[in-house]
GROMACS .gro file of C-alpha atoms in nm:
model
  444
    1MET     CA    1  -4.431 -12.308   6.106
    2GLN     CA    2  -4.104 -12.119   6.095
    3PRO     CA    3  -3.900 -12.070   6.415
    4SER     CA    4  -3.903 -11.719   6.558
    5HIS     CA    5  -3.623 -11.474   6.486
    6ASN     CA    6  -3.476 -11.517   6.834
    7ILE     CA    7  -3.490 -11.898   6.822
    8LEU     CA    8  -3.313 -11.896   6.487
    9GLY     CA    9  -3.058 -11.658   6.635
   10ALA     CA   10  -3.001 -11.893   6.927
   11ILE     CA   11  -2.940 -12.179   6.681
   12LEU     CA   12  -2.687 -11.964   6.495
   13LEU     CA   13  -2.507 -11.862   6.813
   14GLY     CA   14  -2.492 -12.225   6.927
   15GLY     CA   15  -2.331 -12.326   6.599
   16GLY     CA   16  -2.082 -12.042   6.620
   17PHE     CA   17  -1.997 -12.135   6.980
   18CYS     CA   18  -1.922 -12.495   6.874
   19VAL     CA   19  -1.700 -12.378   6.587
   20HIS     CA   20  -1.503 -12.154   6.822
   21LEU     CA   21  -1.481 -12.433   7.078
   22ALA     CA   22  -1.262 -12.606   6.818
   23LEU     CA   23  -1.078 -12.284   6.723
   24GLY     CA   24  -0.987 -12.211   7.086
   25THR     CA   25  -0.762 -12.517   7.097
   26PHE     CA   26  -0.497 -12.268   6.985
   27TYR     CA   27  -0.454 -12.187   7.354
   28LEU     CA   28  -0.402 -12.551   7.452
   29TRP     CA   29  -0.038 -12.533   7.346
   30GLY     CA   30   0.083 -12.407   7.682
   31ASN     CA   31  -0.049 -12.723   7.846
   32ILE     CA   32   0.088 -12.977   7.598
   33SER     CA   33   0.412 -12.811   7.482
   34LEU     CA   34   0.639 -12.991   7.730
   35TYR     CA   35   0.476 -13.323   7.643
   36LEU     CA   36   0.559 -13.261   7.277
   37ALA     CA   37   0.915 -13.149   7.350
   38SER     CA   38   0.973 -13.463   7.559
   39TYR     CA   39   0.830 -13.683   7.282
   40LEU     CA   40   1.020 -13.525   6.989
   41LYS     CA   41   1.344 -13.517   7.188
   42GLN     CA   42   1.375 -13.896   7.163
   43PHE     CA   43   1.414 -13.856   6.785
   44ASP     CA   44   1.624 -13.537   6.782
   45ASP     CA   45   1.828 -13.421   7.082
   46ASN     CA   46   1.834 -13.066   6.943
   47VAL     CA   47   1.464 -13.030   7.023
   48THR     CA   48   1.413 -12.831   7.345
   49SER     CA   49   1.116 -12.685   7.524
   50SER     CA   50   1.257 -12.345   7.427
   51SER     CA   51   1.287 -12.429   7.056
   52LEU     CA   52   0.925 -12.546   7.047
   53ALA     CA   53   0.809 -12.224   7.211
   54VAL     CA   54   0.793 -12.076   6.861
   55VAL     CA   55   0.483 -12.289   6.791
   56PHE     CA   56   0.250 -12.056   6.981
   57PRO     CA   57   0.343 -11.728   6.805
   58PHE     CA   58   0.349 -11.908   6.469
   59CYS     CA   59   0.000 -12.040   6.537
   60GLY     CA   60  -0.111 -11.686   6.615
   61LEU     CA   61   0.048 -11.553   6.296
   62LEU     CA   62  -0.113 -11.817   6.074
   63ILE     CA   63  -0.453 -11.764   6.237
   64ASN     CA   64  -0.415 -11.396   6.148
   65ILE     CA   65  -0.322 -11.480   5.790
   66GLY     CA   66  -0.618 -11.715   5.760
   67LEU     CA   67  -0.849 -11.452   5.906
   68ALA     CA   68  -0.716 -11.194   5.659
   69ILE     CA   69  -0.750 -11.412   5.347
   70GLY     CA   70  -1.090 -11.554   5.449
   71PRO     CA   71  -1.292 -11.258   5.315
   72ASN     CA   72  -1.097 -11.273   4.986
   73LEU     CA   73  -1.168 -11.645   4.954
   74ALA     CA   74  -1.535 -11.567   5.019
   75ARG     CA   75  -1.548 -11.382   4.688
   76HIS     CA   76  -1.527 -11.723   4.522
   77ILE     CA   77  -1.642 -11.965   4.793
   78PRO     CA   78  -1.945 -11.916   5.021
   79GLN     CA   79  -1.841 -11.850   5.379
   80LEU     CA   80  -2.029 -12.148   5.517
   81THR     CA   81  -1.840 -12.371   5.271
   82LEU     CA   82  -1.516 -12.228   5.408
   83VAL     CA   83  -1.627 -12.333   5.758
   84TRP     CA   84  -1.692 -12.687   5.632
   85ILE     CA   85  -1.355 -12.704   5.457
   86SER     CA   86  -1.182 -12.593   5.777
   87ALA     CA   87  -1.388 -12.835   5.988
   88ILE     CA   88  -1.254 -13.123   5.782
   89ALA     CA   89  -0.902 -12.999   5.708
   90PHE     CA   90  -0.803 -12.882   6.058
   91PRO     CA   91  -0.845 -13.217   6.236
   92ILE     CA   92  -0.662 -13.387   5.950
   93THR     CA   93  -0.358 -13.160   5.997
   94ILE     CA   94  -0.355 -13.242   6.371
   95LEU     CA   95  -0.386 -13.612   6.291
   96ILE     CA   96  -0.090 -13.589   6.051
   97SER     CA   97   0.115 -13.398   6.311
   98SER     CA   98   0.068 -13.691   6.554
   99PHE     CA   99   0.275 -13.907   6.317
  100CYS     CA  100   0.556 -13.649   6.282
  101THR     CA  101   0.887 -13.729   6.450
  102THR     CA  102   1.081 -13.415   6.352
  103GLN     CA  103   1.038 -13.064   6.482
  104PHE     CA  104   1.015 -12.917   6.131
  105PHE     CA  105   0.727 -13.133   6.011
  106PHE     CA  106   0.541 -13.108   6.341
  107ILE     CA  107   0.552 -12.727   6.326
  108LEU     CA  108   0.456 -12.739   5.957
  109PHE     CA  109   0.134 -12.934   6.014
  110TYR     CA  110   0.034 -12.832   6.367
  111SER     CA  111   0.142 -12.469   6.371
  112ILE     CA  112   0.117 -12.361   6.007
  113PHE     CA  113  -0.138 -12.566   5.813
  114GLY     CA  114  -0.359 -12.630   6.115
  115ALA     CA  115  -0.367 -12.270   6.237
  116LEU     CA  116  -0.434 -12.139   5.885
  117PHE     CA  117  -0.767 -12.325   5.874
  118LEU     CA  118  -0.853 -12.194   6.222
  119GLY     CA  119  -0.812 -11.839   6.093
  120ILE     CA  120  -1.025 -11.900   5.783
  121ALA     CA  121  -1.317 -12.023   5.997
  122TYR     CA  122  -1.283 -11.750   6.264
  123LEU     CA  123  -1.505 -11.472   6.128
  124PRO     CA  124  -1.791 -11.637   5.929
  125PRO     CA  125  -2.000 -11.740   6.235
  126ILE     CA  126  -1.952 -11.395   6.390
  127SER     CA  127  -2.047 -11.218   6.066
  128MET     CA  128  -2.359 -11.433   6.034
  129GLY     CA  129  -2.452 -11.338   6.389
  130TRP     CA  130  -2.398 -10.968   6.322
  131ASN     CA  131  -2.634 -10.989   6.026
  132HIS     CA  132  -2.900 -11.168   6.229
  133PHE     CA  133  -2.873 -10.936   6.532
  134PRO     CA  134  -2.749 -10.605   6.383
  135ASN     CA  135  -2.829 -10.415   6.703
  136ARG     CA  136  -2.674 -10.670   6.941
  137ARG     CA  137  -2.331 -10.715   6.789
  138GLY     CA  138  -2.162 -10.710   7.127
  139MET     CA  139  -2.379 -10.995   7.251
  140VAL     CA  140  -2.311 -11.194   6.934
  141SER     CA  141  -1.933 -11.153   6.954
  142GLY     CA  142  -1.929 -11.237   7.323
  143ILE     CA  143  -2.136 -11.557   7.304
  144ILE     CA  144  -1.954 -11.700   7.002
  145LEU     CA  145  -1.607 -11.602   7.122
  146ALA     CA  146  -1.683 -11.749   7.464
  147GLY     CA  147  -1.631 -12.085   7.292
  148PHE     CA  148  -1.280 -11.977   7.199
  149GLY     CA  149  -1.204 -11.891   7.560
  150VAL     CA  150  -1.372 -12.193   7.725
  151SER     CA  151  -1.198 -12.439   7.493
  152PRO     CA  152  -0.859 -12.451   7.671
  153PHE     CA  153  -1.034 -12.500   8.007
  154LEU     CA  154  -1.213 -12.807   7.874
  155PHE     CA  155  -0.932 -12.959   7.669
  156ASN     CA  156  -0.664 -12.895   7.933
  157PHE     CA  157  -0.831 -13.167   8.140
  158VAL     CA  158  -0.885 -13.393   7.839
  159SER     CA  159  -0.523 -13.367   7.723
  160LYS     CA  160  -0.388 -13.435   8.072
  161LEU     CA  161  -0.617 -13.737   8.108
  162LEU     CA  162  -0.497 -13.875   7.775
  163ILE     CA  163  -0.124 -13.808   7.808
  164ASN     CA  164  -0.045 -13.789   8.178
  165PRO     CA  165  -0.331 -13.954   8.370
  166ASN     CA  166  -0.109 -14.045   8.668
  167ASP     CA  167   0.013 -13.685   8.716
  168ILE     CA  168   0.380 -13.781   8.676
  169GLN     CA  169   0.610 -13.481   8.710
  170ALA     CA  170   0.870 -13.371   8.455
  171ASN     CA  171   1.163 -13.523   8.642
  172VAL     CA  172   1.412 -13.618   8.370
  173VAL     CA  173   1.701 -13.370   8.392
  174HIS     CA  174   1.862 -13.313   8.054
  175PRO     CA  175   2.146 -13.074   7.956
  176ASP     CA  176   2.034 -12.924   7.628
  177PRO     CA  177   2.262 -12.821   7.337
  178ASP     CA  178   2.209 -12.453   7.419
  179GLY     CA  179   2.383 -12.506   7.754
  180VAL     CA  180   2.067 -12.490   7.965
  181THR     CA  181   1.966 -12.786   8.182
  182ARG     CA  182   1.591 -12.852   8.163
  183LYS     CA  183   1.344 -13.108   8.293
  184TYR     CA  184   1.137 -13.330   8.063
  185PHE     CA  185   0.873 -13.598   8.106
  186PRO     CA  186   0.978 -13.965   8.125
  187PRO     CA  187   0.889 -14.225   7.857
  188GLU     CA  188   0.576 -14.347   8.039
  189VAL     CA  189   0.430 -14.001   7.978
  190TYR     CA  190   0.557 -13.893   7.636
  191ALA     CA  191   0.479 -14.234   7.484
  192ASN     CA  192   0.111 -14.132   7.509
  193VAL     CA  193   0.158 -13.819   7.298
  194PRO     CA  194   0.068 -13.963   6.952
  195PHE     CA  195  -0.246 -14.134   7.084
  196GLY     CA  196  -0.341 -13.823   7.278
  197LEU     CA  197  -0.313 -13.599   6.972
  198ARG     CA  198  -0.526 -13.839   6.767
  199VAL     CA  199  -0.804 -13.845   7.024
  200LEU     CA  200  -0.788 -13.465   7.052
  201ALA     CA  201  -0.812 -13.440   6.672
  202LEU     CA  202  -1.129 -13.651   6.688
  203CYS     CA  203  -1.275 -13.433   6.965
  204TRP     CA  204  -1.199 -13.116   6.772
  205ALA     CA  205  -1.347 -13.264   6.455
  206ILE     CA  206  -1.672 -13.339   6.642
  207CYS     CA  207  -1.693 -12.982   6.778
  208PHE     CA  208  -1.609 -12.827   6.442
  209ILE     CA  209  -1.843 -13.044   6.232
  210LEU     CA  210  -2.127 -13.009   6.484
  211GLY     CA  211  -2.090 -12.630   6.466
  212ALA     CA  212  -2.081 -12.630   6.086
  213ALA     CA  213  -2.388 -12.856   6.075
  214ILE     CA  214  -2.584 -12.625   6.308
  215LEU     CA  215  -2.489 -12.323   6.097
  216THR     CA  216  -2.608 -12.514   5.789
  217ILE     CA  217  -2.944 -12.582   5.955
  218TYR     CA  218  -2.972 -12.210   6.031
  219ARG     CA  219  -2.888 -12.117   5.673
  220LYS     CA  220  -3.137 -12.361   5.518
  221THR     CA  221  -3.412 -12.244   5.752
  222GLN     CA  222  -3.343 -11.884   5.652
  223GLN     CA  223  -3.346 -11.980   5.286
  224ARG     CA  224  -3.688 -12.141   5.320
  225SER     CA  225  -3.823 -11.827   5.483
  226GLY     CA  226  -3.657 -11.601   5.226
  227ASN     CA  227  -3.477 -11.400   5.492
  228LEU     CA  228  -3.118 -11.506   5.429
  229ALA     CA  229  -2.884 -11.210   5.406
  230GLU     CA  230  -2.722 -11.156   5.068
  231THR     CA  231  -2.379 -11.183   5.226
  232PHE     CA  232  -2.429 -11.554   5.284
  233THR     CA  233  -2.623 -11.650   4.970
  234GLN     CA  234  -2.371 -11.490   4.737
  235SER     CA  235  -1.995 -11.455   4.757
  236THR     CA  236  -1.967 -11.146   4.542
  237THR     CA  237  -1.802 -10.822   4.643
  238THR     CA  238  -1.960 -10.503   4.508
  239GLU     CA  239  -1.778 -10.186   4.417
  240GLN     CA  240  -1.939 -10.021   4.720
  241ASP     CA  241  -1.792 -10.293   4.943
  242LYS     CA  242  -1.447 -10.228   4.799
  243GLU     CA  243  -1.486  -9.853   4.845
  244GLU     CA  244  -1.589  -9.896   5.209
  245VAL     CA  245  -1.289 -10.118   5.284
  246SER     CA  246  -1.058  -9.876   5.104
  247ALA     CA  247  -1.205  -9.583   5.296
  248GLY     CA  248  -1.162  -9.778   5.618
  249PHE     CA  249  -0.789  -9.813   5.555
  250LYS     CA  250  -0.770  -9.438   5.495
  251SER     CA  251  -0.926  -9.358   5.833
  252LYS     CA  252  -0.704  -9.313   6.136
  253GLU     CA  253  -0.934  -9.525   6.356
  254ILE     CA  254  -0.828  -9.857   6.202
  255TYR     CA  255  -0.464  -9.790   6.295
  256LEU     CA  256  -0.551  -9.659   6.640
  257LEU     CA  257  -0.746  -9.979   6.708
  258PHE     CA  258  -0.450 -10.182   6.579
  259PHE     CA  259  -0.200 -10.017   6.814
  260SER     CA  260  -0.443 -10.017   7.106
  261PHE     CA  261  -0.473 -10.393   7.061
  262ILE     CA  262  -0.094 -10.438   7.056
  263PHE     CA  263  -0.039 -10.229   7.370
  264CYS     CA  264  -0.292 -10.426   7.573
  265VAL     CA  265  -0.253 -10.778   7.433
  266ALA     CA  266   0.129 -10.809   7.439
  267PRO     CA  267   0.142 -10.764   7.820
  268TYR     CA  268  -0.155 -11.000   7.855
  269PHE     CA  269   0.019 -11.269   7.648
  270PHE     CA  270   0.343 -11.224   7.843
  271PHE     CA  271   0.168 -11.249   8.179
  272MET     CA  272  -0.035 -11.557   8.087
  273ALA     CA  273   0.274 -11.725   7.937
  274ASN     CA  274   0.477 -11.672   8.254
  275TYR     CA  275   0.251 -11.669   8.559
  276LYS     CA  276   0.307 -12.045   8.605
  277ASN     CA  277   0.686 -12.031   8.568
  278TYR     CA  278   0.700 -11.735   8.804
  279GLY     CA  279   0.473 -11.912   9.052
  280LEU     CA  280   0.695 -12.220   9.053
  281LYS     CA  281   1.000 -11.999   9.095
  282ILE     CA  282   0.865 -11.835   9.411
  283GLY     CA  283   0.753 -12.167   9.558
  284HIS     CA  284   0.386 -12.219   9.470
  285PRO     CA  285   0.302 -12.589   9.406
  286ASP     CA  286   0.231 -12.711   9.053
  287SER     CA  287  -0.112 -12.845   9.154
  288PHE     CA  288  -0.215 -12.499   9.278
  289LEU     CA  289  -0.095 -12.332   8.957
  290THR     CA  290  -0.284 -12.588   8.746
  291VAL     CA  291  -0.606 -12.495   8.928
  292VAL     CA  292  -0.527 -12.127   8.876
  293GLY     CA  293  -0.475 -12.181   8.503
  294SER     CA  294  -0.795 -12.382   8.464
  295PHE     CA  295  -1.015 -12.123   8.633
  296ALA     CA  296  -0.838 -11.843   8.446
  297SER     CA  297  -0.917 -12.012   8.112
  298LEU     CA  298  -1.280 -12.067   8.208
  299SER     CA  299  -1.327 -11.708   8.327
  300ASN     CA  300  -1.149 -11.578   8.017
  301GLY     CA  301  -1.415 -11.741   7.800
  302VAL     CA  302  -1.726 -11.683   8.011
  303PHE     CA  303  -1.667 -11.311   8.063
  304ARG     CA  304  -1.610 -11.239   7.693
  305THR     CA  305  -1.987 -11.223   7.656
  306LEU     CA  306  -2.014 -10.960   7.930
  307TRP     CA  307  -1.742 -10.734   7.791
  308SER     CA  308  -1.869 -10.722   7.433
  309SER     CA  309  -2.235 -10.695   7.545
  310LEU     CA  310  -2.143 -10.375   7.727
  311LEU     CA  311  -2.070 -10.220   7.386
  312ASP     CA  312  -2.441 -10.257   7.305
  313TYR     CA  313  -2.510 -10.001   7.581
  314PHE     CA  314  -2.193  -9.797   7.633
  315THR     CA  315  -1.930  -9.636   7.413
  316TYR     CA  316  -1.602  -9.808   7.333
  317LYS     CA  317  -1.400  -9.575   7.554
  318ARG     CA  318  -1.625  -9.621   7.857
  319VAL     CA  319  -1.574  -9.998   7.835
  320PHE     CA  320  -1.214 -10.024   7.715
  321ILE     CA  321  -1.037  -9.760   7.927
  322PRO     CA  322  -1.151  -9.907   8.263
  323MET     CA  323  -1.026 -10.245   8.138
  324ILE     CA  324  -0.685 -10.096   8.066
  325ILE     CA  325  -0.670  -9.921   8.402
  326GLY     CA  326  -0.756 -10.253   8.564
  327GLN     CA  327  -0.483 -10.441   8.378
  328VAL     CA  328  -0.221 -10.175   8.453
  329THR     CA  329  -0.309 -10.182   8.822
  330LEU     CA  330  -0.307 -10.561   8.846
  331VAL     CA  331   0.021 -10.610   8.660
  332LEU     CA  332   0.205 -10.332   8.846
  333THR     CA  333   0.094 -10.461   9.187
  334PHE     CA  334   0.138 -10.832   9.111
  335ASN     CA  335   0.484 -10.854   9.266
  336SER     CA  336   0.356 -10.723   9.600
  337ILE     CA  337   0.092 -10.995   9.643
  338ALA     CA  338   0.253 -11.288   9.460
  339ASP     CA  339   0.371 -11.471   9.773
  340THR     CA  340   0.014 -11.525   9.900
  341GLN     CA  341  -0.172 -11.801   9.716
  342GLY     CA  342  -0.517 -11.648   9.761
  343TRP     CA  343  -0.418 -11.312   9.617
  344TYR     CA  344  -0.212 -11.482   9.346
  345PHE     CA  345  -0.524 -11.671   9.236
  346ILE     CA  346  -0.738 -11.356   9.233
  347TRP     CA  347  -0.482 -11.147   9.041
  348VAL     CA  348  -0.432 -11.407   8.767
  349LEU     CA  349  -0.807 -11.465   8.744
  350PHE     CA  350  -0.888 -11.097   8.691
  351ILE     CA  351  -0.607 -11.047   8.439
  352ALA     CA  352  -0.746 -11.342   8.241
  353ILE     CA  353  -1.098 -11.197   8.261
  354ILE     CA  354  -0.980 -10.860   8.128
  355GLY     CA  355  -0.757 -11.017   7.860
  356GLY     CA  356  -1.039 -11.231   7.724
  357GLY     CA  357  -1.248 -10.919   7.681
  358TYR     CA  358  -1.008 -10.774   7.427
  359PHE     CA  359  -1.089 -11.054   7.183
  360SER     CA  360  -1.461 -10.980   7.190
  361ILE     CA  361  -1.446 -10.601   7.214
  362PHE     CA  362  -1.221 -10.533   6.914
  363PRO     CA  363  -1.425 -10.725   6.653
  364THR     CA  364  -1.741 -10.565   6.790
  365ILE     CA  365  -1.616 -10.207   6.777
  366THR     CA  366  -1.465 -10.262   6.430
  367SER     CA  367  -1.803 -10.384   6.307
  368LYS     CA  368  -1.988 -10.095   6.471
  369ILE     CA  369  -1.756  -9.841   6.313
  370TYR     CA  370  -1.731  -9.986   5.962
  371GLY     CA  371  -2.040 -10.205   5.922
  372THR     CA  372  -2.070 -10.583   5.900
  373LYS     CA  373  -1.916 -10.650   5.559
  374ALA     CA  374  -1.638 -10.391   5.565
  375GLY     CA  375  -1.583 -10.452   5.937
  376SER     CA  376  -1.526 -10.824   5.880
  377LYS     CA  377  -1.252 -10.750   5.629
  378LEU     CA  378  -1.095 -10.468   5.829
  379TYR     CA  379  -1.089 -10.673   6.147
  380GLY     CA  380  -0.858 -10.912   5.967
  381PHE     CA  381  -0.604 -10.628   5.978
  382VAL     CA  382  -0.680 -10.526   6.339
  383PHE     CA  383  -0.643 -10.887   6.453
  384PHE     CA  384  -0.286 -10.893   6.321
  385ALA     CA  385  -0.205 -10.696   6.635
  386THR     CA  386  -0.232 -11.023   6.828
  387SER     CA  387   0.055 -11.169   6.623
  388PHE     CA  388   0.273 -10.869   6.701
  389GLY     CA  389   0.182 -10.900   7.067
  390ASN     CA  390   0.254 -11.272   7.062
  391PHE     CA  391   0.597 -11.227   6.908
  392ILE     CA  392   0.676 -10.948   7.155
  393GLN     CA  393   0.612 -11.187   7.445
  394TYR     CA  394   0.802 -11.466   7.268
  395PHE     CA  395   1.118 -11.263   7.208
  396THR     CA  396   1.092 -11.113   7.556
  397ASN     CA  397   1.108 -11.466   7.696
  398VAL     CA  398   1.384 -11.584   7.463
  399ILE     CA  399   1.609 -11.277   7.496
  400PHE     CA  400   1.534 -11.107   7.827
  401ILE     CA  401   1.452 -11.411   8.041
  402ASP     CA  402   1.638 -11.707   7.887
  403LYS     CA  403   1.946 -11.521   7.763
  404TRP     CA  404   1.988 -11.207   7.975
  405LYS     CA  405   1.822 -11.345   8.293
  406VAL     CA  406   1.617 -11.031   8.355
  407PRO     CA  407   1.395 -11.090   8.663
  408TYR     CA  408   1.024 -11.151   8.606
  409THR     CA  409   0.949 -10.874   8.853
  410ASP     CA  410   1.119 -10.612   8.634
  411LEU     CA  411   0.939 -10.731   8.323
  412PHE     CA  412   0.599 -10.724   8.493
  413GLN     CA  413   0.666 -10.360   8.580
  414PHE     CA  414   0.769 -10.284   8.221
  415PHE     CA  415   0.459 -10.444   8.071
  416GLY     CA  416   0.235 -10.268   8.319
  417ILE     CA  417   0.364  -9.935   8.187
  418PHE     CA  418   0.351 -10.066   7.828
  419THR     CA  419  -0.022 -10.137   7.869
  420ALA     CA  420  -0.091  -9.775   7.964
  421PHE     CA  421  -0.017  -9.660   7.607
  422SER     CA  422  -0.353  -9.814   7.509
  423VAL     CA  423  -0.524  -9.535   7.698
  424ILE     CA  424  -0.360  -9.274   7.475
  425THR     CA  425  -0.450  -9.445   7.147
  426SER     CA  426  -0.806  -9.527   7.258
  427PHE     CA  427  -0.874  -9.162   7.351
  428MET     CA  428  -0.794  -9.070   6.990
  429VAL     CA  429  -1.052  -9.311   6.843
  430GLN     CA  430  -1.355  -9.130   6.705
  431GLU     CA  431  -1.670  -9.336   6.748
  432PHE     CA  432  -1.861  -9.255   6.433
  433ARG     CA  433  -2.205  -9.104   6.440
  434PRO     CA  434  -2.460  -9.303   6.236
  435GLU     CA  435  -2.534  -9.019   5.996
  436LYS     CA  436  -2.168  -8.998   5.892
  437THR     CA  437  -2.033  -9.225   5.625
  438ILE     CA  438  -1.708  -9.413   5.629
  439THR     CA  439  -1.592  -9.227   5.322
  440SER     CA  440  -1.653  -8.886   5.473
  441LEU     CA  441  -1.475  -8.983   5.791
  442SER     CA  442  -1.169  -9.102   5.603
  443GLU     CA  443  -1.148  -8.762   5.441
  444GLU     CA  444  -1.154  -8.566   5.768
   0.00000   0.00000   0.00000
């Protein structure tokens, strides 16, 4: 007796969630970056917490590259095979990085090779889900991408337990070569870094391989029933597929989605990269800010399902524009409530909830506009907006905060206004009617 359609779908979504639980470790960097800077500094005094800050935007860039080349690789390699390759290769790159003692080789393996495999495995589970539940694409994106958001909440605790179980503070004052005096962790903490990375690599391998195995069970069950979608039994690309992708790049909507994503995600990245530093600066205790960050990560992941599921019932604009209005309001008013811990917690929590929604809404709307196969390829372009947003926040920190000493309060105001441009670009997006083809829309 074959499992029902919904049970098979639940198996698929569970596998995709596990895969993205491993992929979401991308966001763990903020929690472990100072541990790594303290560890590598013993081998090279030129390493600073600021110089290692480039890891996060580079990870984002390589995830984007992997996501973009994944559909091209799928012309020659089945998508599920790509997930298996990534499930094996990604933990190996993290394992190798744990043996690196120079900044260059650590960035090479952790931030470049590792992130590339994360990007390659990003879309296949989502695309499989879209094919299984073609009318519930929002639900599919939200459930699978919830794993990406929940991951840092889970592994923040694991990494701290492995590397800094006694909650020792960064109390080693060190004048860095760039003239800035910074605090680093003492040897009893950073000595645990290699072991911690190796255990994390094992944990991520388990999540990744478990997800790939569940997706394999789903695929084999579908094969036995004869219901497996052509997309996942063959890795060919038809001329019609190529024409749809080409037509997608000729439509204005793909570029409006790209810029809408930049305008909303750059402020989100900046806020989430700096709420802790700002909180410490105005006197909030580190323990309080750790709790804030943990609940923000959890909420970021859990609410992704809600945001994208709304697209199954409402138009893109009716979901996205209220999100933007919410983010603008929260960021612009943050300075006025920041001194009160309760309000600080609530503001950061809601910004994280809204920000997580962007990562489930944009793949869903791209798929609804362009279809599953073309949408998967075109979302690789839209997702590049996150790299631009990431580098905007990185250079804002390096230039405006570290070098020019611009107050956080001024930058929060700037990014609040910056977010508002998403409203303009989203109003210009035409949500296609079913009877209209992609080709005809690109010609309008």
